[in-house]
Coordinates of N, CA and C in Angstrom, one line a residue:
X1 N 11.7 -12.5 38.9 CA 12.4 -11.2 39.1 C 11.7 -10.1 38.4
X2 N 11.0 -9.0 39.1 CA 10.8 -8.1 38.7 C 12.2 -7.1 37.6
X3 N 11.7 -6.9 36.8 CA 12.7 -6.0 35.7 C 12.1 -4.9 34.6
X4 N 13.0 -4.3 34.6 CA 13.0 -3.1 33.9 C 13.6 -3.1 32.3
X5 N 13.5 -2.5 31.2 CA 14.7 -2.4 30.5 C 14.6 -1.1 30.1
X6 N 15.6 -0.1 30.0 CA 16.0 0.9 29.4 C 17.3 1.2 28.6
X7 N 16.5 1.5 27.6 CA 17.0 1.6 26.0 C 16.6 2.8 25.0
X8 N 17.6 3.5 24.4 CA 16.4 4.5 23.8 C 17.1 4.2 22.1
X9 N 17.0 2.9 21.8 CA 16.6 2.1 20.7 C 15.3 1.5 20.5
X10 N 14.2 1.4 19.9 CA 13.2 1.0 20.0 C 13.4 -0.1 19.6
X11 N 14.3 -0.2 18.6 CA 14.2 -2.1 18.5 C 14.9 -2.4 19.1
X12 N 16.0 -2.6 19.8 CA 16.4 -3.2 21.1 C 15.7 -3.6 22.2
X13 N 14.7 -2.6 22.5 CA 13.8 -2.3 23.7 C 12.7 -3.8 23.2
X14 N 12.4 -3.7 21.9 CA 11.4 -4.6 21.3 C 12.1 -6.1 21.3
X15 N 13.3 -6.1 21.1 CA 14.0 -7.6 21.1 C 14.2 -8.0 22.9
X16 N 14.2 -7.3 23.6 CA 14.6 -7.8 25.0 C 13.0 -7.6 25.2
X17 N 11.8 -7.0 25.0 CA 10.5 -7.2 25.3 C 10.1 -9.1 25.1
X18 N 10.7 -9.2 23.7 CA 10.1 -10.3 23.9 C 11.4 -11.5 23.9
X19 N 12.2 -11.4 24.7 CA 12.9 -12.2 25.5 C 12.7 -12.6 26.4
X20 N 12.2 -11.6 27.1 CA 11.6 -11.5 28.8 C 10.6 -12.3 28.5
X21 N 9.6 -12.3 27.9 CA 8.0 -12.9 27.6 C 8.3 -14.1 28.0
X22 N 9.8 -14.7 27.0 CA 9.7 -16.0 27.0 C 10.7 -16.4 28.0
X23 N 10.8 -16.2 29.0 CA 11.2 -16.7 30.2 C 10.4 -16.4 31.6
X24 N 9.9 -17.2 32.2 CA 8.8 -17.5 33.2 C 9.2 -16.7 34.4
X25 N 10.2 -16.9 34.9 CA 11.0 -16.4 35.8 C 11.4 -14.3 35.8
X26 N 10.7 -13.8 35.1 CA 11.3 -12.2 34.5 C 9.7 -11.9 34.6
X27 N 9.0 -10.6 35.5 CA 8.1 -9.9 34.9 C 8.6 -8.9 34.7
X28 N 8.3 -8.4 33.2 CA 8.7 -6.7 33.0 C 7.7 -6.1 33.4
X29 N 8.3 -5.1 34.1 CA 7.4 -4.3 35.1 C 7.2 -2.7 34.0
X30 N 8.4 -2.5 33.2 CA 8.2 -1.0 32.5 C 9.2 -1.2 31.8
X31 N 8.9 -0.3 30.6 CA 10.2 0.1 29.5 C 10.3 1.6 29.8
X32 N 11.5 1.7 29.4 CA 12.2 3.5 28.9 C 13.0 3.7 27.7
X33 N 12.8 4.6 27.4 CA 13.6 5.1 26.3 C 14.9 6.4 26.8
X34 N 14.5 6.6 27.9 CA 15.6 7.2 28.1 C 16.0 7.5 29.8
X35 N 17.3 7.3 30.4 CA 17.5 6.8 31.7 C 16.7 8.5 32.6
X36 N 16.7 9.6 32.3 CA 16.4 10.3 32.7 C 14.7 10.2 33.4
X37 N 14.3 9.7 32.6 CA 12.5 9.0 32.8 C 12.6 8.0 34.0
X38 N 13.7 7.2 34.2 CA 13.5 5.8 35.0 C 14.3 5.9 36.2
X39 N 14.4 7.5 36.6 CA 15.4 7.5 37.8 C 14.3 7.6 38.6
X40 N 13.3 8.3 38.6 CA 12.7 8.4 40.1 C 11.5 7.1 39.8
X41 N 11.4 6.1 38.9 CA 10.4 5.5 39.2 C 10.7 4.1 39.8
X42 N 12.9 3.8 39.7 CA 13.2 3.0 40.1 C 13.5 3.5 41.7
X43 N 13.7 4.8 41.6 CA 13.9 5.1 43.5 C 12.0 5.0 44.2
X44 N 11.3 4.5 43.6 CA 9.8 4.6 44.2 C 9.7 3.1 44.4
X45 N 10.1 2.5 43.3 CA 9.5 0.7 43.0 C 10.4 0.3 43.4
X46 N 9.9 -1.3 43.9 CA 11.0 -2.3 44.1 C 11.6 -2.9 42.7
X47 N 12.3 -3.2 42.3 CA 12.8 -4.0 41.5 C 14.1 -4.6 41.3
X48 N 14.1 -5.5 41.0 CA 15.1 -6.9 40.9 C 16.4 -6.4 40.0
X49 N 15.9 -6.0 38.8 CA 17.0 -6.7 37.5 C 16.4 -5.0 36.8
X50 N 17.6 -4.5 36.2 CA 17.7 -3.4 35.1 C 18.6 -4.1 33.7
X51 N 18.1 -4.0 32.1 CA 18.6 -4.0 31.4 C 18.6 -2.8 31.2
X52 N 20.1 -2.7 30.9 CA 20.7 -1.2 30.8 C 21.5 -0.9 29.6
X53 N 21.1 -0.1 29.0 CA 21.9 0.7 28.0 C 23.0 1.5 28.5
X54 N 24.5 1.4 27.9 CA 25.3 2.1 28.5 C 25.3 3.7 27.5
X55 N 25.1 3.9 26.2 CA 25.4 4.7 25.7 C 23.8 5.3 25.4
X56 N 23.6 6.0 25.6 CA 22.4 7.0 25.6 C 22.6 8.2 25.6
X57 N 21.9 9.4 24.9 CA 22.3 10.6 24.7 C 21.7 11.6 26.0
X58 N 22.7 12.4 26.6 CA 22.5 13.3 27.5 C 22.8 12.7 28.7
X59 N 22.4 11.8 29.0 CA 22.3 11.0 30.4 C 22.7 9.4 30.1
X60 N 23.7 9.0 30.4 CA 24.3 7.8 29.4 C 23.6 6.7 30.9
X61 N 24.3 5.3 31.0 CA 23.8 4.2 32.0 C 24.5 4.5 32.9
X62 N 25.7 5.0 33.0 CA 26.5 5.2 34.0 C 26.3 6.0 34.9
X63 N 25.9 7.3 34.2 CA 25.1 8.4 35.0 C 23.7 8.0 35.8
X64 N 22.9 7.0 35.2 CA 22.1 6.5 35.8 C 22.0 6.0 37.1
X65 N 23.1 4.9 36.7 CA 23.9 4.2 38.0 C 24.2 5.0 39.2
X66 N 24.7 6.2 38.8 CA 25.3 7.3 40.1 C 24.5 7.6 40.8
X67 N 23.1 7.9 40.2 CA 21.7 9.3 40.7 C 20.9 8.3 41.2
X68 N 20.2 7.1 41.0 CA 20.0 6.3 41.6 C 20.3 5.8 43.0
X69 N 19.2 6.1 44.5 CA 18.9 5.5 45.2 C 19.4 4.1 45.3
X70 N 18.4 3.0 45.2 CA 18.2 1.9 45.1 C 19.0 1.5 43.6
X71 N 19.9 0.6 43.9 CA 20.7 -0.4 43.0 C 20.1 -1.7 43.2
X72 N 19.0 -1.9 41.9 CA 18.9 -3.2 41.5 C 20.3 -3.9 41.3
X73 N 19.8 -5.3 40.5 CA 21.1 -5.8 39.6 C 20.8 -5.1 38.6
X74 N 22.3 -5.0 38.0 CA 22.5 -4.9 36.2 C 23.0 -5.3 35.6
X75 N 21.7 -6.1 33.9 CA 22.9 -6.5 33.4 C 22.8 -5.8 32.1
X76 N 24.1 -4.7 31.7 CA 24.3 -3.7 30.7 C 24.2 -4.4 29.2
X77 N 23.4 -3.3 28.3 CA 23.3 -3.8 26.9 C 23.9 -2.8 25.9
X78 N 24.8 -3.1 25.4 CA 25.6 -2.1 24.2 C 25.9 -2.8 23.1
X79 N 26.2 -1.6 22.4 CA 26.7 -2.2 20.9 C 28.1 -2.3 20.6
X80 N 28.8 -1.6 21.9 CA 30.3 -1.4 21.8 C 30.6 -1.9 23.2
X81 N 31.6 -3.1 23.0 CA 32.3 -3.9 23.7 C 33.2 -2.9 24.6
X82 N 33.2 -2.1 24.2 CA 35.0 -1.2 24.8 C 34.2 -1.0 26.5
X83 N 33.3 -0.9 26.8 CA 32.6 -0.7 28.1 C 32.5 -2.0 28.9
X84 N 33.5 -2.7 28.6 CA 32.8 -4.2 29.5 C 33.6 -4.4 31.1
X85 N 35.0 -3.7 30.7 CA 35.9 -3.7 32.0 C 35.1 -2.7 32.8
X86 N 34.8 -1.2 32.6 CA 34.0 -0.7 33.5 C 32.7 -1.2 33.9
X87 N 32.1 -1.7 33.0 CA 30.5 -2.1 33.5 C 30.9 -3.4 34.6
X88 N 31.7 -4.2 34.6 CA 31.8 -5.2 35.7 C 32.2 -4.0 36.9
X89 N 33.3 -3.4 37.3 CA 33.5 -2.6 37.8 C 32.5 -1.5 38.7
X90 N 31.6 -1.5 37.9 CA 30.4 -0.6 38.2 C 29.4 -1.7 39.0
X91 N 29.9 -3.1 39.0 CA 28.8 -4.1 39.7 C 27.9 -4.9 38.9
X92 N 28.3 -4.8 37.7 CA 26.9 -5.7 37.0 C 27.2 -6.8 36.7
X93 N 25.7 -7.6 37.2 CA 25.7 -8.8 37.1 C 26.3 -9.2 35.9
X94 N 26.4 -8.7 34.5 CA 26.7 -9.1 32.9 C 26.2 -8.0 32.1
X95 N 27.3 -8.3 30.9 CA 27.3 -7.4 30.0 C 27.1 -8.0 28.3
X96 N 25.9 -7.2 28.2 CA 25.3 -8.4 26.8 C 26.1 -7.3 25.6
X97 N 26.2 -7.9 24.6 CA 27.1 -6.9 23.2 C 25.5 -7.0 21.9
X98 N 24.9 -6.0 21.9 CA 23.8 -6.2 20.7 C 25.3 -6.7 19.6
X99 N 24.4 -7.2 18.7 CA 22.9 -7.9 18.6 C 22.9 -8.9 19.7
X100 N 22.4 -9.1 20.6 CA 22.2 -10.1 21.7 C 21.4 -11.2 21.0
X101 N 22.0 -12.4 21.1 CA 21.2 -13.6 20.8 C 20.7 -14.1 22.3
X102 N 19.4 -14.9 21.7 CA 18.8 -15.6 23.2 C 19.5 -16.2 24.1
X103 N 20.6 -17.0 23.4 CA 21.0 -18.1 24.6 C 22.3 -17.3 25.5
X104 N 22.7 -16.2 25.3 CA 23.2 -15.1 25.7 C 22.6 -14.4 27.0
X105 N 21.6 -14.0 26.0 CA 20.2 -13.3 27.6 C 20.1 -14.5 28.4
X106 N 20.0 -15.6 28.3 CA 19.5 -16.8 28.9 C 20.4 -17.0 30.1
X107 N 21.6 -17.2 29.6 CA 23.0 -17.2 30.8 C 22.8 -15.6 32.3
X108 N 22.6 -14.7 30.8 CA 22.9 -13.3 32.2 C 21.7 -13.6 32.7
X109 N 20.5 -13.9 32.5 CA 19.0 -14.2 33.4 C 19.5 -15.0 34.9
X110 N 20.4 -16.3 34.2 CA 20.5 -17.1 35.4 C 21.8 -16.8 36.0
X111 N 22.6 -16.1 35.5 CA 23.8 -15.3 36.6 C 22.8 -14.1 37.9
X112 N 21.6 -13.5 37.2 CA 21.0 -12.4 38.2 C 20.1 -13.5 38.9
X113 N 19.6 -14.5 39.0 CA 18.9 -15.2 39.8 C 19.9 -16.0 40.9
X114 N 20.8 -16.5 40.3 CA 22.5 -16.6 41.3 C 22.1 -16.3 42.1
X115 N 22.8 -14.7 41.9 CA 22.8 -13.5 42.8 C 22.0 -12.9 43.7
X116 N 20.8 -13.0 43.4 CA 19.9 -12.7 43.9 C 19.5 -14.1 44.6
X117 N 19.1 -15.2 44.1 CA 19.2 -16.4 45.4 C 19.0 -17.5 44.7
X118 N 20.9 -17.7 45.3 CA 21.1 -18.9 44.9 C 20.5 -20.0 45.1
X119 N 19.6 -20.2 45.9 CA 18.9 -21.7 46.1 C 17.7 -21.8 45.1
X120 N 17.4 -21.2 44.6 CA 17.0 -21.2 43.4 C 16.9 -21.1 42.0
X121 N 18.7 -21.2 42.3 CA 18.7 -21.2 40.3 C 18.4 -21.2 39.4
X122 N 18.8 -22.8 39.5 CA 18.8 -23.9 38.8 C 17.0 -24.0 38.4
X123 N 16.0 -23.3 38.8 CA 14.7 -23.2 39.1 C 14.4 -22.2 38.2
X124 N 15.1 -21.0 37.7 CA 14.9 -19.6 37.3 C 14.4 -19.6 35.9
X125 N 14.7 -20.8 35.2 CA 14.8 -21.2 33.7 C 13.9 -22.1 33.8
X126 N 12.2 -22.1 33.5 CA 11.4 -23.3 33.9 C 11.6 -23.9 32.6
X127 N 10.9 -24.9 32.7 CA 11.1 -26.3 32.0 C 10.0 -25.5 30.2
X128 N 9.4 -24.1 30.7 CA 8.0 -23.7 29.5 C 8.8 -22.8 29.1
X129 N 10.0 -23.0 29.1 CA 10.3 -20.8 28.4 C 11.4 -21.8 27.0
X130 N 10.7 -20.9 26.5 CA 10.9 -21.7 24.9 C 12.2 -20.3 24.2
X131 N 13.2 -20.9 23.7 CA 14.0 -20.3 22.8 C 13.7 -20.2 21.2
X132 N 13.9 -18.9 20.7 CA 13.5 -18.4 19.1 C 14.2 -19.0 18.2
X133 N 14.3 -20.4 19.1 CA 15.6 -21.2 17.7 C 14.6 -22.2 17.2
X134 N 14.6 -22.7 15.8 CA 13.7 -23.9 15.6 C 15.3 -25.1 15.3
X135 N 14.8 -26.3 15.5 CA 15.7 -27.2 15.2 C 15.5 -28.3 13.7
X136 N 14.6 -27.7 12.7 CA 14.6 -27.8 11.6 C 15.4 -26.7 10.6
X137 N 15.6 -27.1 9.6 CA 16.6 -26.5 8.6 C 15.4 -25.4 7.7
X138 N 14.4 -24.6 8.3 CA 13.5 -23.9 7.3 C 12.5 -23.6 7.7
X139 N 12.1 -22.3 7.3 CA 11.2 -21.8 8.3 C 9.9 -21.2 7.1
X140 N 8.6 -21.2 7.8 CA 7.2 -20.5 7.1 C 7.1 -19.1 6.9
X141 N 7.0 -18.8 6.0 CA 6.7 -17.2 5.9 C 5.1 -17.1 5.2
X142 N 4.3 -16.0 5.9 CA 3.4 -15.7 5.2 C 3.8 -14.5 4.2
X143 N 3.5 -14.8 2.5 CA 3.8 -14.1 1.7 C 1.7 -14.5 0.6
X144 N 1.8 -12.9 1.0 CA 0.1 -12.8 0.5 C -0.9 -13.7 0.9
X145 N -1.4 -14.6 0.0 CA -2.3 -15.5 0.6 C -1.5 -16.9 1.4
X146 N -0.8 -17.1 1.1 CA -0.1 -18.6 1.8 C 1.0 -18.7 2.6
X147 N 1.5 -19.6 3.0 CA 2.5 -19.8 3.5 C 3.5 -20.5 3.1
X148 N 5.2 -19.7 2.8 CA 5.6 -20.2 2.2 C 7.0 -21.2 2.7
X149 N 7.5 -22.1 2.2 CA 8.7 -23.2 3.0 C 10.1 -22.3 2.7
X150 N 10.8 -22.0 3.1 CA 11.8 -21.5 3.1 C 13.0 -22.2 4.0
X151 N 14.1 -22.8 2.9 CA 14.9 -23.1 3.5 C 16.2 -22.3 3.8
X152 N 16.8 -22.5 4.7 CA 17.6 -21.6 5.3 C 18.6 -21.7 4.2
X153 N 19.2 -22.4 3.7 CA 20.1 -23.3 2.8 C 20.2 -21.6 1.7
X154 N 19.1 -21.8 1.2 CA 18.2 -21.0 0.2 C 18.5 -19.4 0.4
X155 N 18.4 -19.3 1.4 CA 18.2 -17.9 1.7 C 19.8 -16.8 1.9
X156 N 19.7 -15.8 0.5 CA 20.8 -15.5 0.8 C 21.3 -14.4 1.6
X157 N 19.8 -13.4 1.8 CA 20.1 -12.2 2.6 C 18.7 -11.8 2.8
X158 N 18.6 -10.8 3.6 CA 17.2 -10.6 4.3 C 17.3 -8.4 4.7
X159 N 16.9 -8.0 3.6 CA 16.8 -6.6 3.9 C 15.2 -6.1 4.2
X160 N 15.5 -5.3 5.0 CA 14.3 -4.8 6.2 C 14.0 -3.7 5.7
X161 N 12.5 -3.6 5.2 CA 11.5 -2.4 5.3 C 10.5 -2.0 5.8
X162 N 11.4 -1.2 6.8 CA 10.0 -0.7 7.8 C 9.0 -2.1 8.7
X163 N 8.1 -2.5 8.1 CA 7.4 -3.5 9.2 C 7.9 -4.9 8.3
X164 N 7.9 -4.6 6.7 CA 8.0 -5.8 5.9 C 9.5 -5.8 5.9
X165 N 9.8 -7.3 5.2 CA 11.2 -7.6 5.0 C 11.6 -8.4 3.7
X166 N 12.3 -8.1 3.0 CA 12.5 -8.7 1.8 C 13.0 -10.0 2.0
X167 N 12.9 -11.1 1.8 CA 14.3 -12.6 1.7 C 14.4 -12.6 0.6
X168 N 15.9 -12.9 0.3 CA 16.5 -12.7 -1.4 C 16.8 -14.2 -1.4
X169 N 16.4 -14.9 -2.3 CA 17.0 -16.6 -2.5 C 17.3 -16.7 -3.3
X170 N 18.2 -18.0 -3.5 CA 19.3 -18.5 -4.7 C 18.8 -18.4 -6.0
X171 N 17.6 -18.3 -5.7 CA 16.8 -18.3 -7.5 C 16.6 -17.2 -8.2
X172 N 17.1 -16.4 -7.6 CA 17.2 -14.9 -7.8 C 15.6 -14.1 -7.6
X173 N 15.2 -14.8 -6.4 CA 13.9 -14.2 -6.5 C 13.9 -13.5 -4.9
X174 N 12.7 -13.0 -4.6 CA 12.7 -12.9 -3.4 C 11.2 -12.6 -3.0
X175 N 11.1 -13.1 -1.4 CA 9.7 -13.2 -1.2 C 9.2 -11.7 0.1
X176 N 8.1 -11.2 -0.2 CA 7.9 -10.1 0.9 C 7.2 -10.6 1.8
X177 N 7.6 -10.4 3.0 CA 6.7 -10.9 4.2 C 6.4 -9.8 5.2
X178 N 5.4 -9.8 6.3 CA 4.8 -8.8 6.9 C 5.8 -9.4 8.5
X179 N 6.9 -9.2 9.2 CA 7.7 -9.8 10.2 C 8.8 -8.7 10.1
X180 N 9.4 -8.4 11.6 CA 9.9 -7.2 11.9 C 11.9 -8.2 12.2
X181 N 12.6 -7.6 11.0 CA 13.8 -7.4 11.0 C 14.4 -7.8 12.4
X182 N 14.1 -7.5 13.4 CA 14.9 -8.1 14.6 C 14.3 -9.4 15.2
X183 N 13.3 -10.1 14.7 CA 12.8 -11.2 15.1 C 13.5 -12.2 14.2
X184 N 13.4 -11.9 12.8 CA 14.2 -13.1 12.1 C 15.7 -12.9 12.5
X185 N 16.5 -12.1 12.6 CA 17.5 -11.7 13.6 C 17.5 -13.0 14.6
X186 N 16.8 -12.5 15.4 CA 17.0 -13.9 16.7 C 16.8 -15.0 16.2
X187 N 15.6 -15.2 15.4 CA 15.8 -16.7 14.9 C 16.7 -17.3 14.1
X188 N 17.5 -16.4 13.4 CA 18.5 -17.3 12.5 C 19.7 -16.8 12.7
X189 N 19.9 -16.4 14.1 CA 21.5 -16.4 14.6 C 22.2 -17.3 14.4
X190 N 21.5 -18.8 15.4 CA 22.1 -19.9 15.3 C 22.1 -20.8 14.1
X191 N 21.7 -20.3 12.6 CA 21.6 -21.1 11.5 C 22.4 -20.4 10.8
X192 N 23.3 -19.5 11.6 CA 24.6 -19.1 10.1 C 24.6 -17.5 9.6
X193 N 23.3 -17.0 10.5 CA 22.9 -15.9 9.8 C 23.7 -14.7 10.5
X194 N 24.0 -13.4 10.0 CA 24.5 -12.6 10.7 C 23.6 -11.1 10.4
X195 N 23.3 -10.1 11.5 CA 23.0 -8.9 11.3 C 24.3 -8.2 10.9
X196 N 24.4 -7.3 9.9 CA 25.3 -6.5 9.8 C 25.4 -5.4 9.4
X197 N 24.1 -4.8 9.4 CA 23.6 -3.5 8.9 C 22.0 -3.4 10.0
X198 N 21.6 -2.2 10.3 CA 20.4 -2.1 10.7 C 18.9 -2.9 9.5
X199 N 19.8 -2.5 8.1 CA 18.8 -2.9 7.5 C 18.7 -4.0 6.6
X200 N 19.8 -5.0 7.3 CA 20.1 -6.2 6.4 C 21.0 -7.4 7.2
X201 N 20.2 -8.8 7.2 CA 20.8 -10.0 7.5 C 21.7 -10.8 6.6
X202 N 22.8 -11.2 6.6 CA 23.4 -11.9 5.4 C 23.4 -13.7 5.8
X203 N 23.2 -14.6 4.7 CA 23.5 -16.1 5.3 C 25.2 -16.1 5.1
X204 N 26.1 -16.5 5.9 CA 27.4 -16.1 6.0 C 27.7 -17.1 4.9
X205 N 27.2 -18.7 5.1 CA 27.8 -19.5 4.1 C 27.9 -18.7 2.3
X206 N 27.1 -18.3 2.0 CA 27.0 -17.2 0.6 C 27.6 -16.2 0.7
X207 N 28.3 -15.6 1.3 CA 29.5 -14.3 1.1 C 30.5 -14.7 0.1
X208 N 30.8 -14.3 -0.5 CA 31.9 -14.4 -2.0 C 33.4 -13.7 -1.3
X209 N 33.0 -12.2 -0.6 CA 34.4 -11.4 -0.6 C 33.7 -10.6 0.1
X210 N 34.3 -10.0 1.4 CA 34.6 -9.1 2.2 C 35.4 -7.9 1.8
X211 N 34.8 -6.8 2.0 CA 35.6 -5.7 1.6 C 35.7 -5.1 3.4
X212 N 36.1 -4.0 3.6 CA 36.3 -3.2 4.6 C 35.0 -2.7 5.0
X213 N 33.8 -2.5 4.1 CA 32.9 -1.7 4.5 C 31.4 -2.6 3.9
X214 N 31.7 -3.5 3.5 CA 30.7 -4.2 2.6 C 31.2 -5.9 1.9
X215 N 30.0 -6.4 1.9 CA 30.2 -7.9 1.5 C 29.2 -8.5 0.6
X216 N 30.1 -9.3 -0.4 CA 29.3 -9.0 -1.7 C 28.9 -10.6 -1.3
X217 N 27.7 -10.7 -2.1 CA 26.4 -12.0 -2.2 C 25.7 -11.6 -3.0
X218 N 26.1 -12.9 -3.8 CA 25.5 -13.0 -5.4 C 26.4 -12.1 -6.1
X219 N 25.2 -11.5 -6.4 CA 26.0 -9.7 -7.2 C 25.7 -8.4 -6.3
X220 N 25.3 -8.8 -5.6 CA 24.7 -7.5 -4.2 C 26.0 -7.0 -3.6
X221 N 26.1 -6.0 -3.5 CA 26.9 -5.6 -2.2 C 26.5 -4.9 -1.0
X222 N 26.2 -5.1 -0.1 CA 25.6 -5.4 0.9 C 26.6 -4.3 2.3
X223 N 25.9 -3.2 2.7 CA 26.8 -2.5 3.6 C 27.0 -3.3 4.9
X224 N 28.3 -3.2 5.6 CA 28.4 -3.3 6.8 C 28.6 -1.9 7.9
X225 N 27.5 -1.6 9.0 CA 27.8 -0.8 9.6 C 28.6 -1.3 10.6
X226 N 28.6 0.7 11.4 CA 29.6 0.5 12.5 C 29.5 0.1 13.3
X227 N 27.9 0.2 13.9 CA 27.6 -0.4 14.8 C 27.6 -2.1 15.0
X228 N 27.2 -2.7 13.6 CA 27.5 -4.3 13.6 C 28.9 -4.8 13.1
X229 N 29.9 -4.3 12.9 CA 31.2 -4.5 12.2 C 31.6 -5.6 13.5
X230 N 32.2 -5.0 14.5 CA 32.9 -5.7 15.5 C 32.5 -7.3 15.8
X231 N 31.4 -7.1 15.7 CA 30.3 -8.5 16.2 C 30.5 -9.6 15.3
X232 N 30.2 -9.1 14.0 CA 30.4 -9.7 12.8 C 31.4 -10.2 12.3
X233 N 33.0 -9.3 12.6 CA 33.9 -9.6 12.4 C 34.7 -11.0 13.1
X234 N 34.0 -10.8 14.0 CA 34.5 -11.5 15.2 C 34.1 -13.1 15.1
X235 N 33.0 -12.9 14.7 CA 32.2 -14.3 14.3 C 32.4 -14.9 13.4
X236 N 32.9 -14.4 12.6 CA 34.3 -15.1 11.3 C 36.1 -14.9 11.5
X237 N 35.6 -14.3 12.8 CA 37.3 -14.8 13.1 C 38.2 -14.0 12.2
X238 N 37.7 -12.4 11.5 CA 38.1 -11.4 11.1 C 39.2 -10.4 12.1

């Protein structure tokens, strides 16, 4: 399936770039940062599948949807759940809630190949498209000259600078690595970990106390924004 994504988050745009990579079945044809750019290039081009942003400034996904010619599928990507009854409504194939974990995108991939033809579903997901999960308990970092073993167990929180990322461990130490904040994101969804700030991952088993706006580890207190609160909350059954 030819696909598009428009997003005018650059790391969002950068987490669904390389989701797409790793599924055989998806060529991304173009990115956007903003729906206004990708109205006349989707009424020129053929294409399959739109990852869509619903909330965008000036020109949101919905307005996109309207001005648009040609209706691909869509499957919408937001940070706020409150749009999910309209987005079905509006025809889309699925509606992902950032932080999107892989096996999430993986399902809406194979609901738009359904759709688009069904006799080849079950086909859409080859046997080579590899998920950002490892099934060991610990992962490599390069930190200066070597590589270091880091167990997930270990690891109490993970704050993002810029291209580098801090990991803070039980030893009260922490190691600097050169890896972009939304990649370790995808890889340690499924090991416990949660985003809850743009600029910080927490390992949930290590939380002490929840406050309304923040959650303490170790001795850190640690913000929760707005945009990750709901997600977060929800995943502890808050």
């Amino acid at each position: 399936m030819k696909c598009v994504i428009i997003d005018d988050e650059p790391l969002a745009v950068e987490l669904l770039e390389d989701f797409v990579r790793k599924v055989d079945s998806l060529e991304l044809v173009s990115t956007f940062n903003n729906a206004i750019d990708a109205v006349s290039f989707i009424n020129q081009n053929s294409i399959d599948l739109i990852f869509l942003d619903i909330q965008m400034p000036h020109f949101s996904g919905i307005d996109f949807l309207n001005t648009i010619e040609k209706k691909p599928l869509i499957i919408f990507t937001t940070a706020y759940s409150d749009y999910a009854v309209e987005g079905f409504n509006l025809g889309a194939v699925d509606y992902l809630v950032k932080p999107i974990p892989f096996h999430r995108f993986l399902k809406s991939v194979v609901r738009a190949q359904q759709v688009l033809n069904p006799a080849t579903a079950i086909q859409a997901i080859s046997e080579n498209t590899t998920a950002p999960e490892l099934e060991q308990d610990f992962m490599f970092v390069r930190a200066e000259y070597e590589n270091v073993k880091m167990n997930f167990s270990d690891i109490l929180f993970i704050e993002g600078l810029k291209d580098y990322v801090k990991i803070y461990t039980t030893d009260n130490k922490f190691t600097l690595t050169l890896i972009s904040l939304i990649k370790l994101e995808n890889l340690l969804f499924s090991k416990g970990f949660s985003r809850i700030h743009r600029s910080y991952i927490i390992n949930i088993k290590h939380v002490k106390s929840i406050q309304k706006n923040k959650v303490l580890i170790s001795d850190k207190r640690i913000p929760i924004s707005e945009s990750y609160k709901n997600a977060f909350f929800e995943r502890i059954n808050l």
